[in-house]
Coordinates of C-alpha atoms in Angstrom, one line a residue:
Chain A
X274 CA 0.0 -0.1 0.0
X275 CA 1.2 3.5 -0.9
X276 CA 0.8 5.9 1.9
X277 CA 1.5 9.3 0.5
X278 CA -0.8 12.0 2.5
X279 CA 0.8 14.9 1.8
X280 CA -0.7 18.0 -0.2
X281 CA 0.4 18.2 -3.7
X282 CA 0.9 21.1 -5.4
X283 CA -0.4 21.8 -9.3
X284 CA 2.6 22.0 -11.3
X285 CA 2.6 19.8 -14.5
X286 CA 5.0 17.2 -12.6
X287 CA 2.6 16.4 -10.1
X288 CA -0.3 16.1 -12.4
X289 CA -2.2 12.9 -13.8
X290 CA 0.1 9.6 -14.3
X291 CA -2.3 8.9 -17.3
X292 CA -1.4 11.9 -19.0
X293 CA 2.4 11.7 -18.6
X294 CA 2.0 8.4 -20.2
X295 CA -0.1 9.7 -23.2
X296 CA 2.6 12.4 -23.6
X297 CA 5.1 9.6 -24.4
X298 CA 2.4 6.8 -26.5
X299 CA 0.8 9.6 -28.5
X300 CA 3.6 10.8 -29.9
X301 CA 4.5 7.0 -31.6
X302 CA 3.8 6.9 -35.2
X303 CA 1.7 3.9 -36.5
X304 CA 0.5 3.2 -32.3
X305 CA -3.1 3.4 -31.1
X306 CA -3.5 4.1 -27.3
X307 CA -6.2 2.4 -25.6
X308 CA -7.2 3.8 -22.0
X309 CA -8.5 1.5 -19.7
X310 CA -11.1 3.7 -17.8
X311 CA -14.2 5.5 -17.8
X312 CA -14.3 7.6 -20.7
X313 CA -14.1 10.5 -19.2
X314 CA -10.4 10.0 -18.7
X315 CA -9.8 9.5 -22.4
X316 CA -12.2 12.7 -23.2
X317 CA -10.4 15.0 -20.9
X318 CA -6.9 14.0 -22.0
X319 CA -8.0 14.2 -25.5
X320 CA -9.1 17.7 -25.1
X321 CA -5.7 18.5 -22.9
X322 CA -3.6 16.8 -26.0
X323 CA -5.6 18.8 -28.7
X324 CA -5.2 22.2 -26.9
X325 CA -1.3 21.5 -26.4
X326 CA -0.7 20.2 -29.9
X327 CA -2.6 23.1 -31.3
X328 CA -0.2 25.7 -29.6
X329 CA 2.4 23.9 -31.5
X330 CA 0.4 24.2 -35.0
X331 CA -0.5 20.7 -35.1
X332 CA -4.1 19.6 -35.9
X333 CA -3.6 15.8 -35.6
X334 CA -5.5 14.8 -32.7
X335 CA -3.6 11.3 -31.3
X336 CA -5.8 7.9 -31.4
X337 CA -7.2 7.3 -28.4
X338 CA -9.6 4.1 -28.0
X339 CA -11.3 4.2 -24.1
X340 CA -12.5 0.8 -22.7
X341 CA -15.3 3.2 -21.2
X342 CA -15.4 1.3 -17.9
X343 CA -19.4 2.1 -16.4
X344 CA -20.8 0.9 -13.2
X345 CA -21.2 -2.5 -14.8
X346 CA -17.7 -2.9 -15.1
X347 CA -16.6 -1.5 -11.8
X348 CA -18.9 -4.4 -10.0
X349 CA -18.2 -7.0 -12.5
X350 CA -14.5 -6.5 -13.7
X351 CA -13.4 -4.5 -16.7
X352 CA -11.4 -6.9 -18.3
X353 CA -14.3 -7.7 -21.1
X354 CA -14.2 -4.1 -21.9
X355 CA -10.7 -3.9 -22.0
X356 CA -10.2 -6.8 -24.7
X357 CA -13.3 -5.3 -26.3
X358 CA -11.1 -2.2 -26.7
X359 CA -8.3 -3.6 -27.8
X360 CA -9.9 -5.5 -30.6
X361 CA -11.0 -2.3 -31.7
X362 CA -7.7 -0.9 -31.5
X363 CA -6.5 -3.9 -33.5
X364 CA -8.9 -2.9 -36.3
X365 CA -6.9 -0.1 -36.9
X366 CA -4.0 -2.3 -37.8
X367 CA -1.4 -0.2 -36.0
X368 CA 2.0 -1.6 -35.4
X369 CA 1.6 -1.4 -32.0
X370 CA -1.3 -1.3 -28.9
X371 CA -0.3 0.7 -25.7
X372 CA -2.3 -0.3 -23.2
X373 CA -2.7 2.7 -20.1
X374 CA -4.6 1.8 -16.9
X375 CA -6.4 4.3 -15.2
X376 CA -7.0 4.5 -11.2
X377 CA -10.4 3.0 -11.7
X378 CA -8.9 -0.5 -13.5
X379 CA -6.5 -0.5 -10.7
X380 CA -9.1 0.0 -7.7
X381 CA -11.2 -2.8 -9.3
X382 CA -8.3 -5.2 -9.7
X383 CA -8.6 -5.6 -12.8
X384 CA -5.4 -7.7 -14.3
X385 CA -4.6 -5.3 -17.2
X386 CA -1.1 -6.9 -17.4
X387 CA -2.6 -10.4 -18.1
X388 CA -5.1 -8.9 -20.9
X389 CA -2.3 -7.5 -22.5
X390 CA 0.4 -10.3 -22.5
X391 CA -2.5 -12.6 -24.2
X392 CA -1.1 -13.8 -27.6
X393 CA -2.1 -11.5 -30.5
X394 CA -1.2 -10.5 -34.3
X395 CA 0.0 -7.0 -32.9
X396 CA 2.2 -6.1 -29.8
X397 CA 0.2 -4.8 -27.0
X398 CA 2.2 -3.3 -24.1
X399 CA 0.8 -2.5 -20.7
X400 CA 1.7 1.1 -19.2
X401 CA 0.4 2.0 -15.6
X402 CA -1.2 4.8 -15.4
X403 CA -3.1 5.1 -12.0
X404 CA -2.3 8.1 -10.4
X405 CA -3.6 7.3 -6.9
X406 CA -0.7 5.1 -6.2
X407 CA 1.3 7.9 -5.6
X408 CA 2.7 8.7 -9.2
X409 CA 2.6 11.9 -11.1
X410 CA 2.6 12.8 -15.0
X411 CA 6.6 12.5 -14.5
X412 CA 5.8 8.7 -13.5
X413 CA 3.6 8.5 -16.4
X414 CA 6.5 9.2 -18.9
X415 CA 8.7 6.9 -16.9
X416 CA 6.4 4.2 -16.8
X417 CA 5.7 4.5 -20.9
X418 CA 9.7 4.8 -21.7
X419 CA 10.4 1.7 -19.5
X420 CA 7.6 -0.5 -20.9
X421 CA 8.5 0.7 -24.4
X422 CA 12.1 -0.1 -23.7
X423 CA 11.0 -3.9 -23.3
X424 CA 10.0 -4.2 -26.9
X425 CA 13.7 -3.6 -27.9
X426 CA 15.4 -6.4 -29.3
X427 CA 18.5 -7.6 -27.4
X428 CA 20.4 -8.0 -30.3
X429 CA 22.9 -5.2 -30.8
X430 CA 25.0 -6.9 -33.2
X431 CA 24.6 -3.6 -35.6
X432 CA 25.3 -0.8 -33.3
X433 CA 24.1 2.5 -33.9
X434 CA 26.6 5.4 -33.6
X435 CA 24.0 8.4 -33.8
X436 CA 22.8 9.8 -30.5
X437 CA 19.4 8.6 -29.3
X438 CA 17.4 11.7 -27.5
X439 CA 15.6 10.1 -24.8
X440 CA 12.1 11.8 -23.3
X441 CA 11.5 15.0 -24.8
X442 CA 8.9 17.1 -23.3
X443 CA 6.4 16.6 -26.1
X444 CA 3.9 18.9 -24.8
X445 CA 6.1 21.8 -24.1
X446 CA 5.9 25.0 -26.6
X447 CA 9.7 24.9 -27.8
X448 CA 10.4 21.2 -28.4
X449 CA 11.3 21.3 -32.0
X450 CA 13.3 24.2 -31.2
X451 CA 15.2 22.4 -28.6
X452 CA 15.6 19.3 -30.6
X453 CA 17.0 21.2 -33.5
X454 CA 19.6 23.2 -30.8
X455 CA 20.8 19.6 -29.6
X456 CA 21.3 18.5 -33.3
X457 CA 23.4 21.4 -34.0
X458 CA 25.8 21.2 -31.0
X459 CA 26.0 17.4 -31.9
X460 CA 26.9 18.2 -35.5
X461 CA 29.6 20.5 -34.0
X462 CA 31.4 16.9 -33.0
X463 CA 30.0 15.3 -35.9
X464 CA 27.3 12.9 -34.6
X465 CA 24.3 12.8 -35.8
X466 CA 21.0 12.8 -34.1
X467 CA 19.5 9.4 -34.2
X468 CA 16.2 7.8 -32.6
X469 CA 13.9 10.0 -30.7
X470 CA 12.5 7.9 -28.0
X471 CA 9.4 8.8 -28.3
X472 CA 8.7 12.0 -30.4
X473 CA 7.4 11.1 -33.9
X474 CA 8.9 7.9 -34.0
X475 CA 7.7 5.0 -35.9
X476 CA 6.5 2.3 -33.3
X477 CA 8.8 -0.2 -35.2
X478 CA 12.0 1.7 -34.0
X479 CA 11.0 0.7 -30.5
X480 CA 13.0 -2.7 -31.4
X481 CA 16.1 -0.2 -32.2
X482 CA 16.5 1.2 -28.9
X483 CA 19.1 -1.4 -27.7
X484 CA 21.6 -0.5 -31.0
X485 CA 21.8 2.9 -29.9
X486 CA 25.3 3.5 -28.3
X487 CA 24.8 6.9 -26.9
X488 CA 21.6 8.7 -25.7
X489 CA 20.7 12.1 -24.2
X490 CA 18.4 12.3 -21.7
X491 CA 16.0 15.5 -22.0
X492 CA 16.7 16.0 -18.3
X493 CA 18.3 14.5 -15.4
X494 CA 15.0 13.7 -13.7
X495 CA 14.6 10.8 -16.3
X496 CA 18.1 9.2 -14.7
X497 CA 16.0 5.9 -14.0
X498 CA 15.7 5.5 -17.6
X499 CA 19.1 6.2 -18.4
X500 CA 20.1 3.7 -15.8
X501 CA 18.2 1.0 -17.4
X502 CA 19.4 2.0 -20.9
X503 CA 23.0 1.7 -19.7
X504 CA 22.5 -1.8 -17.8
X505 CA 20.6 -3.3 -20.2
X506 CA 21.9 -2.2 -23.6
X507 CA 25.3 -0.3 -22.6
X508 CA 24.0 2.7 -23.6
X509 CA 26.4 5.9 -23.0
X510 CA 24.3 8.2 -21.2
X511 CA 24.4 12.0 -21.1
X512 CA 22.0 13.2 -18.1
X513 CA 20.2 16.1 -19.9
X514 CA 19.6 18.9 -22.3
X515 CA 22.6 21.5 -22.2
X516 CA 21.2 24.5 -20.2
X517 CA 22.3 28.3 -21.2
X518 CA 25.7 29.1 -22.2
X519 CA 27.6 27.4 -20.0
X520 CA 25.6 24.3 -20.0
X521 CA 26.0 24.0 -23.9
X522 CA 29.8 24.1 -23.4
X523 CA 29.9 21.3 -20.5
X524 CA 27.4 19.6 -22.9
X525 CA 30.0 19.5 -25.9
X526 CA 32.6 18.4 -23.4
X527 CA 30.4 15.6 -22.1
X528 CA 29.1 14.2 -25.4
X529 CA 33.0 14.4 -26.4
X530 CA 33.9 12.3 -23.4
X531 CA 30.8 9.7 -23.6
X532 CA 31.6 9.0 -27.2
X533 CA 35.2 9.4 -27.4
X534 CA 35.7 12.3 -29.7
X535 CA 37.7 15.5 -29.4
X536 CA 35.5 18.1 -28.2
X537 CA 38.1 20.8 -27.9
X538 CA 37.5 22.9 -31.4
X539 CA 33.6 22.2 -30.9
X540 CA 33.8 24.2 -27.7
X541 CA 36.0 26.8 -29.2
X542 CA 33.5 27.3 -31.9
X543 CA 30.6 27.6 -29.4
X544 CA 32.5 29.7 -27.2
X545 CA 32.7 32.1 -30.4
X546 CA 29.6 31.8 -31.4
X547 CA 28.1 32.9 -27.7
X548 CA 30.7 35.9 -27.7
X549 CA 28.9 37.0 -31.0
X550 CA 25.6 36.6 -29.3
X551 CA 26.3 38.5 -26.1
X552 CA 27.9 41.4 -28.2
X553 CA 24.5 41.2 -30.4
X554 CA 22.8 42.3 -27.5
X555 CA 25.0 45.0 -25.8
X556 CA 22.1 47.2 -26.3
X557 CA 20.8 45.7 -23.2
X558 CA 24.0 46.5 -21.3
X559 CA 23.6 48.7 -18.0
X560 CA 19.4 48.5 -18.4
X561 CA 18.2 47.9 -14.9
X562 CA 16.1 44.9 -14.9
X563 CA 14.0 43.0 -12.1
X564 CA 13.1 39.4 -12.5
X565 CA 10.5 37.5 -10.7
X566 CA 12.3 34.8 -8.6
X567 CA 9.6 33.6 -6.4
X568 CA 8.4 30.4 -8.6
X569 CA 11.6 30.4 -11.0
X570 CA 13.0 27.3 -11.9
X571 CA 16.8 27.3 -10.5
X572 CA 18.1 26.0 -14.0
X573 CA 16.3 29.1 -15.4
X574 CA 17.4 31.5 -12.7
X575 CA 20.9 30.5 -13.0
X576 CA 21.3 30.4 -17.0
X577 CA 19.2 34.0 -16.8
X578 CA 21.9 35.1 -14.7
X579 CA 24.9 34.1 -16.1
X580 CA 24.0 35.6 -19.5
X581 CA 22.7 39.3 -17.8
X582 CA 26.1 39.2 -16.1
X583 CA 27.8 38.5 -19.6
X584 CA 26.2 41.2 -21.3
X585 CA 26.2 43.9 -18.3
X586 CA 22.5 43.9 -17.6
X587 CA 21.7 45.3 -13.9
X588 CA 19.2 43.2 -11.7
X589 CA 17.7 45.9 -9.4
X590 CA 14.4 46.8 -7.7
X591 CA 12.8 48.8 -9.2
X592 CA 13.8 47.6 -12.6
X593 CA 12.1 46.6 -15.7
X594 CA 10.3 43.2 -15.0
X595 CA 11.5 40.8 -17.5
X596 CA 10.0 37.3 -18.0
X597 CA 11.9 33.7 -17.5
X598 CA 10.8 30.9 -19.7
X599 CA 8.6 28.0 -18.1
X600 CA 11.3 25.5 -18.8
X601 CA 15.0 26.1 -18.9
X602 CA 16.6 27.6 -22.3
X603 CA 18.3 24.8 -24.2
X604 CA 21.6 25.7 -25.7
X605 CA 22.8 28.7 -27.0
X606 CA 19.8 29.5 -29.3
X607 CA 17.5 28.9 -26.2
X608 CA 19.3 32.1 -24.7
X609 CA 19.0 33.7 -27.6
X610 CA 15.0 33.6 -27.8
X611 CA 15.0 34.5 -24.3
X612 CA 17.2 37.5 -24.8
X613 CA 14.9 38.6 -27.9
X614 CA 12.2 38.4 -25.7
X615 CA 13.9 40.4 -23.1
X616 CA 14.6 43.2 -25.7
X617 CA 10.7 43.1 -26.8
X618 CA 9.9 43.6 -22.8
X619 CA 12.5 46.1 -22.4
X620 CA 11.4 48.1 -25.6
X621 CA 8.0 48.5 -24.8
X622 CA 8.7 49.6 -21.3
Chain B
X14 CA -41.9 0.8 7.8
X15 CA -39.5 -0.7 9.9
X16 CA -35.7 -1.6 8.5
X17 CA -33.7 -3.8 10.4
X18 CA -30.0 -5.2 9.4
X19 CA -28.7 -8.3 10.6
X20 CA -24.8 -7.8 10.2
X21 CA -22.2 -10.9 11.1
X22 CA -19.1 -13.0 10.0
X23 CA -19.7 -15.4 6.9
X24 CA -21.1 -18.6 7.9
X25 CA -22.3 -17.6 11.6
X26 CA -25.9 -18.3 10.5
X27 CA -27.2 -14.8 9.9
X28 CA -29.3 -15.9 6.5
X29 CA -30.7 -18.8 8.9
X30 CA -31.7 -16.5 11.6
X31 CA -32.9 -13.8 9.0
X32 CA -35.1 -16.4 7.0
X33 CA -36.4 -17.5 10.4
X34 CA -37.3 -14.2 11.8
X35 CA -39.0 -13.3 8.8
X36 CA -40.8 -16.3 8.6
X37 CA -42.0 -15.8 12.3
X38 CA -43.0 -12.1 11.2
X39 CA -44.6 -13.4 8.2
X40 CA -47.2 -15.7 10.3
X41 CA -48.1 -12.8 12.2
X42 CA -49.1 -11.2 8.9
X43 CA -46.6 -8.4 8.7
X44 CA -45.6 -7.3 5.1
X45 CA -41.9 -8.5 4.6
X46 CA -39.3 -7.8 2.5
X47 CA -36.0 -9.7 2.9
X48 CA -32.6 -8.7 0.8
X49 CA -29.5 -10.7 0.9
X50 CA -26.4 -8.6 0.8
X51 CA -24.0 -11.3 0.3
X52 CA -22.3 -12.6 -3.0
X53 CA -22.9 -15.9 -1.7
X54 CA -26.7 -14.9 -2.7
X55 CA -28.5 -17.5 -0.5
X56 CA -30.3 -15.5 2.4
X57 CA -33.6 -16.2 1.0
X58 CA -33.5 -19.6 -0.5
X59 CA -35.3 -21.5 2.7
X60 CA -37.9 -18.8 2.1
X61 CA -38.0 -20.0 -1.2
X62 CA -38.4 -23.5 -0.6
X63 CA -34.9 -24.2 -1.9
X64 CA -35.1 -22.1 -5.3
X65 CA -32.2 -20.1 -6.2
X66 CA -33.4 -16.9 -7.4
X67 CA -31.7 -14.6 -9.6
X68 CA -29.6 -11.9 -8.1
X69 CA -30.1 -8.2 -8.9
X70 CA -26.8 -8.0 -10.0
X71 CA -27.1 -11.1 -12.7
X72 CA -30.3 -9.1 -14.0
X73 CA -28.5 -6.1 -14.4
X74 CA -25.8 -7.9 -16.2
X75 CA -28.3 -9.6 -18.6
X76 CA -30.9 -7.1 -19.1
X77 CA -29.2 -3.7 -18.7
X78 CA -32.4 -1.9 -19.0
X79 CA -36.1 -2.3 -18.9
X80 CA -35.9 -4.0 -15.3
X81 CA -38.9 -4.4 -13.6
X82 CA -39.7 -5.1 -10.1
X83 CA -41.1 -8.6 -10.9
X84 CA -37.3 -9.5 -12.3
X85 CA -35.8 -8.9 -9.3
X86 CA -38.4 -9.4 -6.5
X87 CA -39.4 -12.9 -5.7
X88 CA -42.5 -13.8 -3.6
X89 CA -41.7 -16.9 -0.9
X90 CA -43.0 -18.4 2.2
X91 CA -46.4 -16.3 3.7
X92 CA -45.7 -13.5 1.0
X93 CA -42.4 -12.5 2.1
X94 CA -40.8 -10.7 -0.7
X95 CA -37.5 -11.8 -1.2
X96 CA -34.4 -10.2 -3.0
X97 CA -31.0 -11.0 -3.3
X98 CA -28.2 -8.6 -4.3
X99 CA -25.4 -11.1 -5.5
X100 CA -22.0 -10.1 -7.0
X101 CA -19.2 -10.4 -9.1
X102 CA -17.8 -13.8 -10.3
X103 CA -15.0 -14.6 -7.4
X104 CA -11.7 -12.8 -8.4
X105 CA -12.9 -9.8 -10.1
X106 CA -14.9 -6.7 -9.6
X107 CA -16.5 -4.9 -7.0
X108 CA -18.8 -6.6 -4.6
X109 CA -19.3 -3.6 -2.5
X110 CA -20.4 -1.2 -5.5
X111 CA -22.8 -4.2 -6.4
X112 CA -24.5 -3.8 -3.1
X113 CA -24.5 0.0 -3.7
X114 CA -26.0 -0.3 -7.2
X115 CA -28.7 -3.0 -6.2
X116 CA -29.9 -0.3 -3.4
X117 CA -30.1 2.4 -5.9
X118 CA -32.4 0.0 -8.2
X119 CA -34.4 -1.3 -5.5
X120 CA -35.2 2.7 -4.6
X121 CA -35.7 3.3 -8.4
X122 CA -38.4 0.7 -8.8
X123 CA -40.1 1.5 -5.6
X124 CA -39.3 -1.9 -4.4
X125 CA -38.3 -1.0 -0.6
X126 CA -41.8 -1.1 1.0
X127 CA -43.6 -2.9 3.5
X128 CA -44.1 -2.9 7.4
X129 CA -40.8 -4.6 7.8
X130 CA -37.5 -4.7 5.5
X131 CA -34.8 -7.3 6.8
X132 CA -31.3 -6.5 5.6
X133 CA -29.0 -9.7 5.8
X134 CA -26.0 -8.4 5.4
X135 CA -21.9 -10.1 5.0
X136 CA -19.9 -8.5 8.1
X137 CA -16.6 -9.8 7.0
X138 CA -16.4 -7.2 4.4
X139 CA -16.2 -3.6 5.9
X140 CA -16.2 -1.4 2.6
X141 CA -18.3 1.4 2.0
X142 CA -20.6 -0.9 -0.3
X143 CA -21.3 -3.4 2.6
X144 CA -22.1 -0.4 5.1
X145 CA -24.9 0.9 2.7
X146 CA -27.7 -0.9 4.6
X147 CA -26.7 1.5 7.4
X148 CA -26.7 4.7 5.7
X149 CA -29.2 7.4 5.9
X150 CA -32.5 6.3 4.5
X151 CA -31.8 2.4 5.0
X152 CA -31.6 0.3 8.1
X153 CA -31.7 2.5 11.5
X154 CA -31.6 -1.0 13.7
X155 CA -28.9 -3.1 13.3
X156 CA -28.3 -6.5 15.0
X157 CA -25.2 -8.5 15.3
X158 CA -25.4 -12.2 14.7
X159 CA -22.3 -13.8 16.6
X160 CA -21.4 -17.2 18.1
X161 CA -18.7 -17.3 21.2
X162 CA -16.1 -17.7 18.4
X163 CA -13.2 -15.3 18.5
X164 CA -13.2 -14.5 14.8
X165 CA -17.0 -14.1 15.1
X166 CA -16.9 -12.0 17.5
X167 CA -14.3 -9.6 15.8
X168 CA -16.5 -9.5 13.1
X169 CA -19.3 -8.4 15.2
X170 CA -16.9 -5.9 16.8
X171 CA -16.1 -4.6 13.4
X172 CA -19.5 -3.6 12.6
X173 CA -20.1 -2.1 16.2
X174 CA -17.0 0.4 15.2
X175 CA -19.0 0.9 11.7
X176 CA -22.0 1.8 13.5
X177 CA -20.2 4.0 16.1
X178 CA -18.5 6.0 13.1
X179 CA -21.5 6.2 11.2
X180 CA -23.6 7.5 14.4
X181 CA -21.2 10.3 14.5
X182 CA -22.7 12.0 11.4
X183 CA -25.7 14.0 13.1
X184 CA -27.8 12.7 10.3
X185 CA -27.6 9.5 10.7
X186 CA -30.0 7.8 12.7
X187 CA -28.4 4.1 12.5
X188 CA -28.3 2.3 15.7
X189 CA -27.4 -0.6 17.2
X190 CA -30.5 -3.0 18.3
X191 CA -28.7 -5.5 20.0
X192 CA -26.6 -8.6 19.7
X193 CA -28.1 -12.0 18.7
X194 CA -26.1 -15.0 19.9
X195 CA -26.4 -17.9 17.5
X196 CA -24.9 -20.8 19.5
X197 CA -22.0 -22.9 18.4
X198 CA -21.9 -25.6 21.4
X199 CA -18.9 -24.0 22.9
X200 CA -18.7 -23.9 26.8
X201 CA -20.4 -20.9 28.2
X202 CA -21.0 -19.5 25.0
X203 CA -24.1 -17.5 25.9
X204 CA -22.4 -15.9 28.7
X205 CA -19.7 -14.9 26.4
X206 CA -21.8 -13.4 24.1
X207 CA -24.0 -11.3 26.5
X208 CA -21.0 -9.9 28.3
X209 CA -19.8 -9.0 24.9
X210 CA -22.9 -7.3 24.1
X211 CA -22.6 -5.3 27.4
X212 CA -18.9 -4.3 26.9
X213 CA -19.7 -2.8 23.6
X214 CA -22.6 -1.0 25.3
X215 CA -25.4 -2.9 24.1
X216 CA -27.3 -6.0 25.4
X217 CA -27.5 -9.9 24.2
X218 CA -31.6 -9.2 22.9
X219 CA -31.5 -13.2 22.4
X220 CA -29.6 -16.4 22.1
X221 CA -30.6 -19.1 19.6
X222 CA -29.0 -22.5 20.8
X223 CA -27.7 -24.8 18.3
X224 CA -30.2 -27.6 17.0
X225 CA -30.3 -30.6 14.8
X226 CA -33.7 -29.2 13.5
X227 CA -32.0 -26.0 11.7
X228 CA -30.2 -28.6 9.7
X229 CA -33.0 -31.1 9.1
X230 CA -35.4 -27.8 7.9
X231 CA -32.7 -27.0 5.6
X232 CA -32.2 -30.3 4.0
X233 CA -35.9 -30.0 3.5
X234 CA -35.5 -26.5 1.8
X235 CA -37.7 -25.0 4.5
X236 CA -36.9 -22.4 7.3
X237 CA -37.3 -24.2 10.8
X238 CA -40.6 -22.1 11.5
X239 CA -42.1 -23.4 8.1
X240 CA -40.7 -26.9 8.8
X241 CA -40.9 -27.8 12.3
X242 CA -43.5 -25.0 13.4
X243 CA -44.0 -27.2 16.8
X244 CA -40.4 -27.1 17.6
X245 CA -38.5 -25.8 20.4
X246 CA -36.2 -24.3 18.2
X247 CA -39.4 -22.6 15.9
X248 CA -40.5 -21.1 19.0
X249 CA -36.8 -19.6 20.0
X250 CA -37.2 -18.0 16.5
X251 CA -40.9 -16.5 17.2
X252 CA -39.5 -15.3 20.6
X253 CA -36.9 -13.9 19.1
X254 CA -38.8 -12.0 16.7
X255 CA -41.2 -10.7 18.8
X256 CA -38.5 -9.4 21.3
X257 CA -36.9 -7.4 18.3
X258 CA -40.3 -6.1 17.1
X259 CA -41.2 -4.9 20.7
X260 CA -37.3 -3.5 21.0
X261 CA -37.1 0.1 22.1
X262 CA -33.5 0.3 23.5
X263 CA -31.0 1.2 20.8
X264 CA -27.4 2.5 21.4
X265 CA -24.3 3.5 20.1
X266 CA -21.7 0.9 20.6
X267 CA -18.3 1.4 22.0
X268 CA -16.3 -1.4 20.0
X269 CA -13.7 -3.0 22.1
X270 CA -9.7 -2.8 21.3
X271 CA -8.4 -6.1 19.8
X272 CA -6.7 -7.0 23.1
X273 CA -9.7 -6.4 25.3
X274 CA -11.7 -8.5 22.8
X275 CA -8.9 -11.3 22.9
X276 CA -8.6 -11.3 26.7
X277 CA -12.6 -11.3 26.9
X278 CA -12.4 -14.7 24.7
X279 CA -9.4 -16.2 26.2
X280 CA -10.9 -15.8 29.9
X281 CA -13.8 -18.0 28.8
X282 CA -12.1 -20.5 27.0
X283 CA -9.9 -21.2 30.6
X284 CA -12.8 -21.0 33.0

């Protein structure tokens, strides 16, 4: 029994486990996700995904199937309804069916895993998604990645030298820009980005996860996933996306160490780019600004203050309030976007 | 309309007691409804001359809609109306929710009526569903059926806890009507059950001794009251039915701690 009586906050990381799992499975191409629970769980999440994806100019709503658990299933068990939902999902001929169990399914004790294990023509993977057992949004992501990892072939006879990207935040606004920045930095070391586990990834590519020799985690909280990749397949792990100016240089150094590539020249190039960036925002030098630190992510705050110092901006009260991004700015390009938003803000003040 | 509920450990004799009490009350001309709230669904079998009636949950599962009173309420001995809630297949689903669904359906169909409604409820499971008969609008009188066996007393004590907890709600009028001792031929059993009843702030309202007539009646698919109306056991049931009918003493119980319960049972074992 999980005893967690502490009050939770309402940040995304403390949100619904089911939503976290969906933020992974809905970004598998050619897969269908079955949500084993009441129709409302599916409807609510479909709305949320639709709204989040629309913000990113994507109008494709992921295909979700609900087992539509009602009072009858609660009383008599919902495994029959789940089997029916899986059959419905099979009719779309996907390469993979992901089944996410909800709070209701686990409360009444449905053996969702056993139903998923039944032999079928299409692989069916069970992802635990009931948040009442103590998990949150992040646990949903972890559960999904771990279960999808199980689909990987243990055969690593043809290793892939490109860099696998693990656990991208599919619902964040700048997911593609962040990916592009990581790819740019890797290209300085002449490393290609490989599998995006999971973002717009063909479901069949789950079998290739083991062949990736190196992987970058989206952020350090995905450590358990990195650890599993490392212990099961010997994957070399970089613990997170680069944050800010200093983080970008550290990232290049770390990627060089993991892959055995000399990173000296790449770091010199990036330092040059960062100097150019600072110079291009010299109009902000000496301007008194203020930032709201009360709810700021420490990573965001650190990256912001580093670049403020480099430019020579002055943090004082009362200064012109400047916004901080929700997620830490990824790479040198992330810092550029943050500075551009500051410049717009200051020019309007 | 008076609504009473009998709670007790599985296998302790709740259904036998409930059915015989209902038969005794029916003999007095009262309009009776007996509702079995146990997935085992055998509460009313003796009132129905051995017929196992379809359970409410079976009917819900099969018909889903357009369910009428005649689908779930069956008439047995002397017009006693019999209902069995039933339950899911063992090992799947939620029986407690099934009890709630049963009550909702009976209420919707206007079937909860009569001079007396008797709820025969499994007392081992203490989830919210099995507490449904004790909730507002249903049984206000609870009787605990127990033998002198420790586990039976333990289950009775647990139900006493539930009554005490529900009584804390100002809108709740559920009270303990008393303890019904159902003998298992344990030495000093009547005294033990009686002391247990006093210790939880109630009284042993009746003690039903063990009798071979009960088994004979059941093998003949009848209640004792119907099968052997002249027997002393039938007289015990009739007397018990009268006592319950005349009972006006209802209390909020004070359940025992596990240590106190064990030492009580231990003392009687030693003496």
